[in-house]
XYZ file of C-alpha atoms in Angstrom:
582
model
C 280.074 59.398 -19.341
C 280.706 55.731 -21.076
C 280.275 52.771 -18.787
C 283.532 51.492 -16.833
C 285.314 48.979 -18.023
C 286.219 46.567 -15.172
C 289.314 43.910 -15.673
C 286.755 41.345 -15.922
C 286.496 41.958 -19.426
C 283.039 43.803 -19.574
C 281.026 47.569 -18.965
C 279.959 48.283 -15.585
C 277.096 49.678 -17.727
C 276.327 47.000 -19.832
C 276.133 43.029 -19.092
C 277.687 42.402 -22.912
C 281.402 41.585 -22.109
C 283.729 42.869 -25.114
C 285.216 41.086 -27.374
C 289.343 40.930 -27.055
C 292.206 40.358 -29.686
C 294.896 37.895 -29.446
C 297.711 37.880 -31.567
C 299.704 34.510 -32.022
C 303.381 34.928 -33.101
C 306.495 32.772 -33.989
C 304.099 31.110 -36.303
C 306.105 28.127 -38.180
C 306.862 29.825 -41.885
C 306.892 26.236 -43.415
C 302.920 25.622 -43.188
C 300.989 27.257 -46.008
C 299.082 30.287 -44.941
C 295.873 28.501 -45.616
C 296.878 25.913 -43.566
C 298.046 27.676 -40.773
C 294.207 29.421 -41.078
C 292.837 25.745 -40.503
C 295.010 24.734 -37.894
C 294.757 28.141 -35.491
C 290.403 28.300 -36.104
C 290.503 24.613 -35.004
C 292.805 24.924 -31.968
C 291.600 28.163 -30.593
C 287.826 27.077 -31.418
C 288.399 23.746 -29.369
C 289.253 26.067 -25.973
C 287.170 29.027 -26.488
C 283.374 27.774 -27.295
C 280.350 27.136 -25.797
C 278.367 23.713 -25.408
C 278.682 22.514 -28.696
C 275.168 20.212 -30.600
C 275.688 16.952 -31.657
C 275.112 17.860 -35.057
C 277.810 19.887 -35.639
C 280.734 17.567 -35.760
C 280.461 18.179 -39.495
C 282.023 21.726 -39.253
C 285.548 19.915 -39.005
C 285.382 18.912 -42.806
C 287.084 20.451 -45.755
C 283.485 21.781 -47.139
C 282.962 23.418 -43.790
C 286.653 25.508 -43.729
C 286.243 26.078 -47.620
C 284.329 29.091 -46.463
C 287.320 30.937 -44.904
C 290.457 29.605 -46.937
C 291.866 32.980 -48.979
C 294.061 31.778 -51.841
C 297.827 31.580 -51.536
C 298.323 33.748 -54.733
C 296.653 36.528 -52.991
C 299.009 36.290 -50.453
C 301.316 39.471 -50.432
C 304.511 40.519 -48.449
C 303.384 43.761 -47.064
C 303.122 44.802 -43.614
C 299.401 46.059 -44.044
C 297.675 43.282 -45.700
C 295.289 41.257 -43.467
C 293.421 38.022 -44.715
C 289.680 37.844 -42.691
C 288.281 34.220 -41.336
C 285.130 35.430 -40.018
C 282.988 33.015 -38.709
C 279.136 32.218 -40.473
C 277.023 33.281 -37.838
C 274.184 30.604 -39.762
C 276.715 27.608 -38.652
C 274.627 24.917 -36.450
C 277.938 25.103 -34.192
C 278.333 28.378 -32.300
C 281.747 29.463 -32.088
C 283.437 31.293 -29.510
C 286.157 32.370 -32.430
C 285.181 35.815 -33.955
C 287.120 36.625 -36.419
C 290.577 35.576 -37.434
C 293.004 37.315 -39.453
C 296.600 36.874 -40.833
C 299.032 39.445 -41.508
C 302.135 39.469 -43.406
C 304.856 41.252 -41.470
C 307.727 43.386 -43.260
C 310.250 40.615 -42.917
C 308.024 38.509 -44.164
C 306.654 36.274 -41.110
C 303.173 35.814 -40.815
C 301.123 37.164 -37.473
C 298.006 35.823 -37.135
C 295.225 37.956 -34.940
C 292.594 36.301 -33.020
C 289.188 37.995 -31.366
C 287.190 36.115 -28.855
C 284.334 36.921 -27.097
C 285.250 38.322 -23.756
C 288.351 38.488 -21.630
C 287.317 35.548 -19.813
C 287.744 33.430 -23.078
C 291.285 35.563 -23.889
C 292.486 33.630 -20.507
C 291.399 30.251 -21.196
C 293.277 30.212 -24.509
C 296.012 31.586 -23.540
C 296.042 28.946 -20.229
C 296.008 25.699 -22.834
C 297.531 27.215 -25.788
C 300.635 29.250 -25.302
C 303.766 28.256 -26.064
C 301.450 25.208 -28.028
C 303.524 23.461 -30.433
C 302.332 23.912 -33.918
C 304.530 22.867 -36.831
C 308.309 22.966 -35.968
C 307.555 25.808 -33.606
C 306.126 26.890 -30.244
C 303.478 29.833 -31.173
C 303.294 32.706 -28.825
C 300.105 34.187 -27.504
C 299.391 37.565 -26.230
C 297.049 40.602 -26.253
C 297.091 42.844 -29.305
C 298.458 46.230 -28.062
C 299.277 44.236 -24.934
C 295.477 45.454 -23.742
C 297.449 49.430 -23.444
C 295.331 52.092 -23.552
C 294.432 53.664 -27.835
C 297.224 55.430 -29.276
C 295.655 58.891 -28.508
C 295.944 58.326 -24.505
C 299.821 56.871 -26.042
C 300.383 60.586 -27.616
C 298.787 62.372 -24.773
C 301.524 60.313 -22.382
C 304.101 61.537 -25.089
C 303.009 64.832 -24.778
C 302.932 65.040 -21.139
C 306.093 63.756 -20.508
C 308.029 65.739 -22.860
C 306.478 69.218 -21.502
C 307.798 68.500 -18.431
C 311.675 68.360 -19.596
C 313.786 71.147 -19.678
C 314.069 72.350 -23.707
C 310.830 69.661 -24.157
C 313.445 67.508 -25.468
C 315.200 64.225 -24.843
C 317.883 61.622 -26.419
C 315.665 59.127 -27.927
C 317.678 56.292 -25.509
C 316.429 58.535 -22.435
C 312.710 59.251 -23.298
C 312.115 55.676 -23.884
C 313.464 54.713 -20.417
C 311.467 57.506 -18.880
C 308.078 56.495 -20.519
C 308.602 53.071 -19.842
C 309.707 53.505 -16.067
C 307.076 56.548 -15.586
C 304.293 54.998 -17.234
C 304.854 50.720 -16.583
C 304.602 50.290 -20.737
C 306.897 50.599 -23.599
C 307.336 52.890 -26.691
C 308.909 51.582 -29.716
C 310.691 53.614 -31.855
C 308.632 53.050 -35.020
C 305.654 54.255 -32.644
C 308.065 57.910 -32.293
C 308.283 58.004 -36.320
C 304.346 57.810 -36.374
C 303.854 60.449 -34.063
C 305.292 63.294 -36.536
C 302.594 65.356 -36.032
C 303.715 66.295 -32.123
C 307.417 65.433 -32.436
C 310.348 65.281 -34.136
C 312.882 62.598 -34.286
C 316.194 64.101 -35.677
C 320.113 62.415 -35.633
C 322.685 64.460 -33.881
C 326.386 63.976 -32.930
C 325.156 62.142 -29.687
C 322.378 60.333 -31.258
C 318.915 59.966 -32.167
C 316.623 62.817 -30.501
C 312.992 63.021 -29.617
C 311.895 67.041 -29.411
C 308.242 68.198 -28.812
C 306.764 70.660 -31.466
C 306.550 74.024 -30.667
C 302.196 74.398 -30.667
C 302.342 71.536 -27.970
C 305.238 73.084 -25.590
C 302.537 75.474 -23.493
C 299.593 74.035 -23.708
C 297.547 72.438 -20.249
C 298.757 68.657 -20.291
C 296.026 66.453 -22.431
C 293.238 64.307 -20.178
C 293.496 61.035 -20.307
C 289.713 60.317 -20.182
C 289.182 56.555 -20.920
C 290.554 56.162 -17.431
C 289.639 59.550 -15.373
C 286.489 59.891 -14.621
C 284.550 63.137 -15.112
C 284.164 63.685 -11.785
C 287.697 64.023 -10.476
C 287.998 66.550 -12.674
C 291.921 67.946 -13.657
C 294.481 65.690 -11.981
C 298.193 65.296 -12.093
C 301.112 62.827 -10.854
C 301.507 65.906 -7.765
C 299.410 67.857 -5.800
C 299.499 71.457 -7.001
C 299.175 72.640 -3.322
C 301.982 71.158 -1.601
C 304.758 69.625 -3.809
C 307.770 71.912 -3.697
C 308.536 73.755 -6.716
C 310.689 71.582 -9.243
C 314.140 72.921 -9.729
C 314.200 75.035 -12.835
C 317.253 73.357 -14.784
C 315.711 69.705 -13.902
C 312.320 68.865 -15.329
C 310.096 66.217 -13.222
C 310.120 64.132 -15.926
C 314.029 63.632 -15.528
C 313.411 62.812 -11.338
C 313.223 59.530 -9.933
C 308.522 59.380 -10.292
C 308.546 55.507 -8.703
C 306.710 56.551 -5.685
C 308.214 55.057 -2.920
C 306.395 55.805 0.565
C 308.142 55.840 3.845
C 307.151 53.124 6.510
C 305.797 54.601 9.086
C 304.346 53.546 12.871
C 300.910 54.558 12.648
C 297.582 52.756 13.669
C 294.790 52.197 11.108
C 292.495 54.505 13.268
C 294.801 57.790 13.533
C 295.604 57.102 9.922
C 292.080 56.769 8.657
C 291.603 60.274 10.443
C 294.235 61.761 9.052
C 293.581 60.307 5.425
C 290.016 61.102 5.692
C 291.003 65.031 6.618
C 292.980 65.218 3.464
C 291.000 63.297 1.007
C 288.320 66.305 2.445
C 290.549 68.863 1.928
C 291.880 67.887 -1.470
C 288.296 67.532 -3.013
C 288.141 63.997 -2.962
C 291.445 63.266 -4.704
C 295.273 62.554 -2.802
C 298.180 61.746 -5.079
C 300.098 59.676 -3.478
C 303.406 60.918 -4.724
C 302.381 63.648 -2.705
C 300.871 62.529 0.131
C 303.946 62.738 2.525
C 304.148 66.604 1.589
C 300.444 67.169 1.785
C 300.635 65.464 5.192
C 303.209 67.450 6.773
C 301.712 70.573 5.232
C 298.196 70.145 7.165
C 298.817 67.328 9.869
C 302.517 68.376 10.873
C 305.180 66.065 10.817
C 304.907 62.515 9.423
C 307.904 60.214 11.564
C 309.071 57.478 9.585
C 309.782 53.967 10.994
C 312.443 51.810 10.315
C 310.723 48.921 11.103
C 307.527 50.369 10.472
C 304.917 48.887 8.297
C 304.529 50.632 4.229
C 302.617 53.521 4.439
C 301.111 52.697 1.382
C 300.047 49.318 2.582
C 298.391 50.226 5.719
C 296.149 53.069 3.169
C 294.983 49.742 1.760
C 293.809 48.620 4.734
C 291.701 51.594 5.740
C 287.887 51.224 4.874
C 285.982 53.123 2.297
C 289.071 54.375 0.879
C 291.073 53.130 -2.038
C 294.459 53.739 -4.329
C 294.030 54.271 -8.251
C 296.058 53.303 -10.830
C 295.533 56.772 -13.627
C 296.028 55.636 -17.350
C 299.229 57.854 -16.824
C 300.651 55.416 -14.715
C 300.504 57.061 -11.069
C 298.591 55.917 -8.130
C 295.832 58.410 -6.638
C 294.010 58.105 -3.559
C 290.141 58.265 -3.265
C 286.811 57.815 -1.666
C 285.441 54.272 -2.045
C 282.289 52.348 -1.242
C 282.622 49.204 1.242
C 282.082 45.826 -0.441
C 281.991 42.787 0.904
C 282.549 40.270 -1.824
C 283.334 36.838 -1.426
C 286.965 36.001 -2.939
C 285.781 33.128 -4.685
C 283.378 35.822 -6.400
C 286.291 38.064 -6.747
C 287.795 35.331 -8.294
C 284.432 34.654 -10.587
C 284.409 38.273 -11.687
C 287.681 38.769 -12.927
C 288.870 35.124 -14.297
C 287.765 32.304 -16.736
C 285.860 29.426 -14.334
C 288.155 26.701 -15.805
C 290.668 28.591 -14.252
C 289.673 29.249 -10.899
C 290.682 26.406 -9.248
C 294.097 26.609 -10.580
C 294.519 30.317 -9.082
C 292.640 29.229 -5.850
C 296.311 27.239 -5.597
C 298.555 29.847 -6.815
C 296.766 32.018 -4.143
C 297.612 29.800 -1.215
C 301.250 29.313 -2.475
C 301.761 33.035 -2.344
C 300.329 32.936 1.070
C 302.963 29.976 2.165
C 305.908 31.401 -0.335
C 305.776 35.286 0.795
C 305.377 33.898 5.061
C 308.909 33.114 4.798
C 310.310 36.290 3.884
C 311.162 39.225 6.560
C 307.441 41.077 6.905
C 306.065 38.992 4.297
C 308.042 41.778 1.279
C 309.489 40.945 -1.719
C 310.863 43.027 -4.901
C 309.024 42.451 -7.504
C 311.998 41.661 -9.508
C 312.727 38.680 -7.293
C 309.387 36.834 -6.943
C 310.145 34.289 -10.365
C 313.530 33.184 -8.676
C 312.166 33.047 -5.329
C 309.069 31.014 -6.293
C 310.931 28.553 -7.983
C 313.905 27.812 -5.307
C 310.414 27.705 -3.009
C 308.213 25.007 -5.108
C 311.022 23.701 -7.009
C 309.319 24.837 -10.276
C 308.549 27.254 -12.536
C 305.983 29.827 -12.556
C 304.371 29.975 -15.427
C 302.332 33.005 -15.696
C 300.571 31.879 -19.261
C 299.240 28.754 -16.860
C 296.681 31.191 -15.752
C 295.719 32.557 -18.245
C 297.989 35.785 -18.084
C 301.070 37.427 -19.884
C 302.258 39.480 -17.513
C 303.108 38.537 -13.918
C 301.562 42.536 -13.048
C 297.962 40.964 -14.743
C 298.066 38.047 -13.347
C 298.725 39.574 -9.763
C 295.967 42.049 -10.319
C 293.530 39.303 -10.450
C 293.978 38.309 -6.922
C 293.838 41.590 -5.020
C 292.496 39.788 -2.077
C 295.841 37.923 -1.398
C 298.521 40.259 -3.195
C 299.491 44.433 -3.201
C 301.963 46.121 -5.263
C 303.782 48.504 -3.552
C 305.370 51.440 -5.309
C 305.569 52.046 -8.934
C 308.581 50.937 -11.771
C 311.766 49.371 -10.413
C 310.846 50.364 -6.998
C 307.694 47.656 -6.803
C 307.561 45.499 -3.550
C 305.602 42.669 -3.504
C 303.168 42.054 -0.026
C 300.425 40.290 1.223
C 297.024 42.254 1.359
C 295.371 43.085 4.144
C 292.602 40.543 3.669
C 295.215 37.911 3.656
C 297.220 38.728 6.494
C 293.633 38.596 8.625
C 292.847 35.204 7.358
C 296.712 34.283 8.137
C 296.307 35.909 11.623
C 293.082 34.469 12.742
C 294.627 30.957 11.887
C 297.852 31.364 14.134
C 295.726 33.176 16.767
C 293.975 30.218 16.922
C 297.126 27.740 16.898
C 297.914 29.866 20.187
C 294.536 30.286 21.916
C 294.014 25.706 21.357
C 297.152 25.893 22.859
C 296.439 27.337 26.134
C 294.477 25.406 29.200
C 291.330 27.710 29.392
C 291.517 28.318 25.606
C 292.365 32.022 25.972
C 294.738 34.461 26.308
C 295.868 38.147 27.865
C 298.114 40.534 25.086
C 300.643 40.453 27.733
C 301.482 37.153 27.565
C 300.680 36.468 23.774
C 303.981 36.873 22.438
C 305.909 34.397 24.449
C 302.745 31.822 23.634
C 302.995 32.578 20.004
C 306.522 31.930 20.116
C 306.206 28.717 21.778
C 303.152 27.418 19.375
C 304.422 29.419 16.358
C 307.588 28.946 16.266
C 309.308 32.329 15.327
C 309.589 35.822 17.243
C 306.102 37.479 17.406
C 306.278 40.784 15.382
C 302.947 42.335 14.928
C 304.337 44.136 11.755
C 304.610 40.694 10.154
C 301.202 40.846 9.658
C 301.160 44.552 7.876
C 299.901 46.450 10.729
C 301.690 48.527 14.040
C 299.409 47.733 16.207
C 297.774 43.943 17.045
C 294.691 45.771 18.377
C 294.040 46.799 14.464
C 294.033 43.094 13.805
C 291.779 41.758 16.736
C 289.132 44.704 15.541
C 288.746 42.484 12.447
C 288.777 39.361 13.290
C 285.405 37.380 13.193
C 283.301 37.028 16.573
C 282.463 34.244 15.827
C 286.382 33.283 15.890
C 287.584 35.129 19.126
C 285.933 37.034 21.780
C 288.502 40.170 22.840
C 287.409 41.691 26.339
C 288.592 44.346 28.019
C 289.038 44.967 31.930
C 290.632 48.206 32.322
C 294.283 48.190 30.514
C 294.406 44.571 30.645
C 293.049 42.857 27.455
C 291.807 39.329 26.852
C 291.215 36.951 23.906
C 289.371 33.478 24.100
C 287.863 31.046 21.873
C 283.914 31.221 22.457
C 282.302 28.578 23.965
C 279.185 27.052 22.056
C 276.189 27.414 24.513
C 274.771 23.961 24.764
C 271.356 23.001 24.141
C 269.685 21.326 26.891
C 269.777 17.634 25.329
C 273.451 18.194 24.966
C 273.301 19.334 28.947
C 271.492 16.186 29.275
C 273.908 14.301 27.835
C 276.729 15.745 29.078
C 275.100 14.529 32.847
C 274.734 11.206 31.778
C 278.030 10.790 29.995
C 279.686 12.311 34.228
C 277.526 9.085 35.508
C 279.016 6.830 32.671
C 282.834 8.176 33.461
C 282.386 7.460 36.677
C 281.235 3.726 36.094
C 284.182 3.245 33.709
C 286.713 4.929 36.115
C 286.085 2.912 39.091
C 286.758 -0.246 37.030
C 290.228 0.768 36.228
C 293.180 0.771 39.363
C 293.046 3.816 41.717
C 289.776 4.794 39.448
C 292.988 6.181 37.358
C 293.476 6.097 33.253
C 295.639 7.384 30.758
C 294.179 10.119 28.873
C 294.571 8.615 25.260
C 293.393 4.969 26.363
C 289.724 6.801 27.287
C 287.957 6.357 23.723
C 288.962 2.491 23.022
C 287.766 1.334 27.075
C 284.877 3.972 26.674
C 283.921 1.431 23.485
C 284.864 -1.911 24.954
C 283.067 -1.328 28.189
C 279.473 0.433 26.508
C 279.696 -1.222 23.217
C 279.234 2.171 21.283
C 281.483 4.845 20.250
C 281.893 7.920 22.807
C 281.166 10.983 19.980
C 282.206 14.021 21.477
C 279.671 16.218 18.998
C 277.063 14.395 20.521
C 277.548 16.750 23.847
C 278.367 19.844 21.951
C 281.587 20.091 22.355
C 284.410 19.245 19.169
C 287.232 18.032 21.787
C 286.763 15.183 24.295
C 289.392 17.319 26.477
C 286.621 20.019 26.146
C 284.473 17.274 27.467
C 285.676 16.945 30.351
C 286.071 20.223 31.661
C 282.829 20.493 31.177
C 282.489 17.984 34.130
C 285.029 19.380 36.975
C 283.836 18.064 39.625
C 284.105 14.585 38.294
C 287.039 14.238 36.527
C 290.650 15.977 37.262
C 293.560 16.292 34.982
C 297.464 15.434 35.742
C 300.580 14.844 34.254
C 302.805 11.768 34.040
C 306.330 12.370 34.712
């Protein structure tokens, strides 16, 4: 079996990244081919290069680009002719451009196609240089075949959809909707004509139609193995032991495939049981169009919950398990191994280092932006128009290096999930997210409270007071706050149990026994300063500035172990006592 290829841009099995295509568009027509050559080698080589010697500031001179100019007389209106700029690997300068290429479309506009080195240099260009102004004209970056699978998984989509509709054919109008909303990708109709060999596209008194040949009708649906690994063997959008039969006058192809999963009330531990069970019983491998019906089938009956949390969701949140994304466009469930990465790593792996910073910040906007919707949800269709009447700006996907808001969202699985599939996509926080976000209002609460911790049975009026809104544990994409606690760091809280009743505190530092030391001089020193001041009284927030006046030296509260000076004092009780000014 080949090596992987992850969405960093290289081969699990190999540490060569591969090289990617970029083709620039809405090229100005006005500039000479030749020209436009020059121009688009010197722009994309300035943002896709590595350190560049001294000595080769000389490759910017006319003798230096004299080796790729092609002569305007050779230049040809036909849609298949391609002019090569291939770089001279025996340049002192190494360039990061691979090849360039122009070609001549059938109206007549020119396309240029760029390759670069590795998907990492694909993003930086397209962060600095889409929509660049070149000429009278803004040019227009993006992947060549939008990075879709090759054209045989394309026919072997065709293929599959069609045998799946009644007659194995469609109105052209209708197929294309249905492989676009069944598969996330588009189909042009010149892409149809080119596929003669496995269908037909004839005109009829209704229109255009798109009919399967005959030789393809029966035969098992094609494997789409660039994606698939060998060893999940023959898989489909259903499970072939518990989706009810399709009704015989209505092919699948013609239901409604954008899974949609029902929210449900479930904690993560009898839904990693039950999950588990299946995965078992399905040989490693849950559709999760399915999964309801496979449920109910095995398990018994699956409630939903109105104000539940996605099912689908808390799957994501269940350890050494994970959902797939097929090359045929439907999500899978499956074993997976637990790894603990570091998101600025995840970050590292999957995006140009120029760029991280940049989605560092668009991370921690989504966190504030999606906080202020109703269980932190969104449709996918409304995130653009949300995040600009949020930030008061536009976001620009190309900024970061993407072309597609899906990309650029699947680069930061740490801090977004996309529910569902097609028009049905909802937009949430992940898991990993909503922890961090927890653990930082759980603290809000816990510095809130005298003794710096906290029973479950009065949390939710104490988040309420701290936090500000109604405490709703399914804000936070779980049913259950106990889920949450269970993965929050010890070394954040300390949960303890005594019989029903369930506690969480802040841990106290152990001091060492100079800060112990300390902290007995520092009672003897309080006690000095207090019985200079009337009734051996002082207000709290006056303490630090006499503390200074009276010693001559700043009162550091680190210096006792502590990070508070209120923490200070209640380390000493029996010297000083606390009370309220009314």
């Amino acid at each position: 079996m080949s090596a992987e290829t992850t969405a960093d841009g290289t081969n699990q099995g190999s540490a060569d990244p591969l090289p990617v295509d970029l083709q620039v568009a809405n090229l100005d027509q006005n500039i000479d081919a030749r020209e436009m050559k020059r121009i688009l080698f010197t722009v994309f080589r300035d943002h896709v290069m590595v350190e560049i010697m001294a000595s080769a500031s000389s490759c910017s001179s006319d003798d230096d680009y004299h080796k790729y100019e092609i002569d305007s007389e050779d230049i040809q209106e036909d849609s298949a002719v391609e002019y090569d700029l291939d770089y001279d690997p025996g340049k002192e300068i190494e360039d990061r451009v691979l090849h360039i290429s122009v070609f001549v479309q059938s109206d007549g506009n020119l396309v240029a196609s760029v390759r670069v080195p590795s998907q990492q240099d694909a993003q930086y260009a397209i962060s600095q240089l889409h929509r660049k102004k070149i000429g009278a004209k803004r040019i227009i970056i993006s992947y060549v075949n939008d990075n879709q699978p090759s054209p045989e998984i394309k026919r072997s989509k065709v293929i599959m959809l069609l045998q799946e509709v009644p007659g194995k054919k469609l109105p052209l109008f209708k197929f294309r909707e249905l492989f676009e909303r069944r598969f996330n990708e588009t189909i042009g109709v010149s892409e149809m004509y080119n596929m003669r060999d496995i269908v037909t596209v004839s005109d009829s008194f209704t229109g255009r139609m798109v009919m399967l040949h005959p030789e393809y009708r029966h035969l098992q649906s094609p494997d789409l193995p660039e994606v698939i690994e060998e060893t999940e063997g023959s898989c489909s959008r259903y499970c072939k032991l518990h989706s009810s039969e399709p009704d015989e006058s209505i092919g699948w192809a013609e239901r409604d495939h954008n899974t949609s999963l029902p929210n449900v009330g479930l904690t993560l531990r009898d839904l990693g049981a039950a999950i588990h069970a299946l995965l078992q019983s399905h040989s490693g491998f849950l559709p999760l169009a399915s999964l309801v019906e496979c449920y109910q089938a095995e398990l018994g009956p699956l409630e939903e919950c109105e104000g539940g949390v996605p099912l689908e969701h808390l799957i994501s949140c269940l350890s050494g398990i994970s959902i797939v994304i097929t090359a045929a466009g439907f999500k899978y469930i499956k074993w997976a191994e637990n790894k603990i990465l570091d998101e600025a790593d995840e970050l590292a792996r999957s995006v140009s280092p120029p760029l991280v910073e940049q989605l560092a910040l668009f991370s921690r906007e989504l966190v504030d932006l999606f906080k202020t919707f109703p269980h932190c949800r969104l449709p996918f269709s409304r995130f653009i128009p949300a995040y600009h009447h949020h930030f008061g700006r536009q976001c620009r996907v190309a900024d970061y290096g993407f072309t597609k808001l899906a990309d650029l969202f699947d680069a930061l699985p740490h801090i977004i999930q996309i529910l569902g599939e097609g028009n049905k996509r909802i937009l949430t926080l992940a898991h990993k997210a909503q922890i961090k976000r927890f653990s930082s209002d759980l603290l809000r609460v816990l510095k809130g409270q005298p003794t710096k911790s906290i029973t479950l049975e009065t949390f939710s009026s104490a988040y309420e007071k701290v936090i500000n809104r109604q405490w709703n544990v399914v804000d936070y994409g779980v049913f259950d706050i106990e889920d949450l606690l269970t993965e929050v760091g010890e070394t954040t809280v300390i949960v303890t149990r005594s019989g029903a009743e369930i506690t969480v505190a802040i841990p106290k530092r152990e001091q060492t026994s100079e800060e112990i030391e300390r902290t007995r001089l520092f009672a003897a020193e309080v006690v000095e300063l207090l019985r200079h001041s009337p009734q051996c009284k002082m207000q709290f927030n006056r303490f630090i500035p006499a503390y200074h006046h009276h010693f001559g030296r700043q009162c550091r509260v680190a210096d006792y172990g502590f990070s508070k000076l209120i923490e200070l004092f209640e380390a000493i009780p029996d010297i000083v006592q606390f009370f309220e000014l009314y």
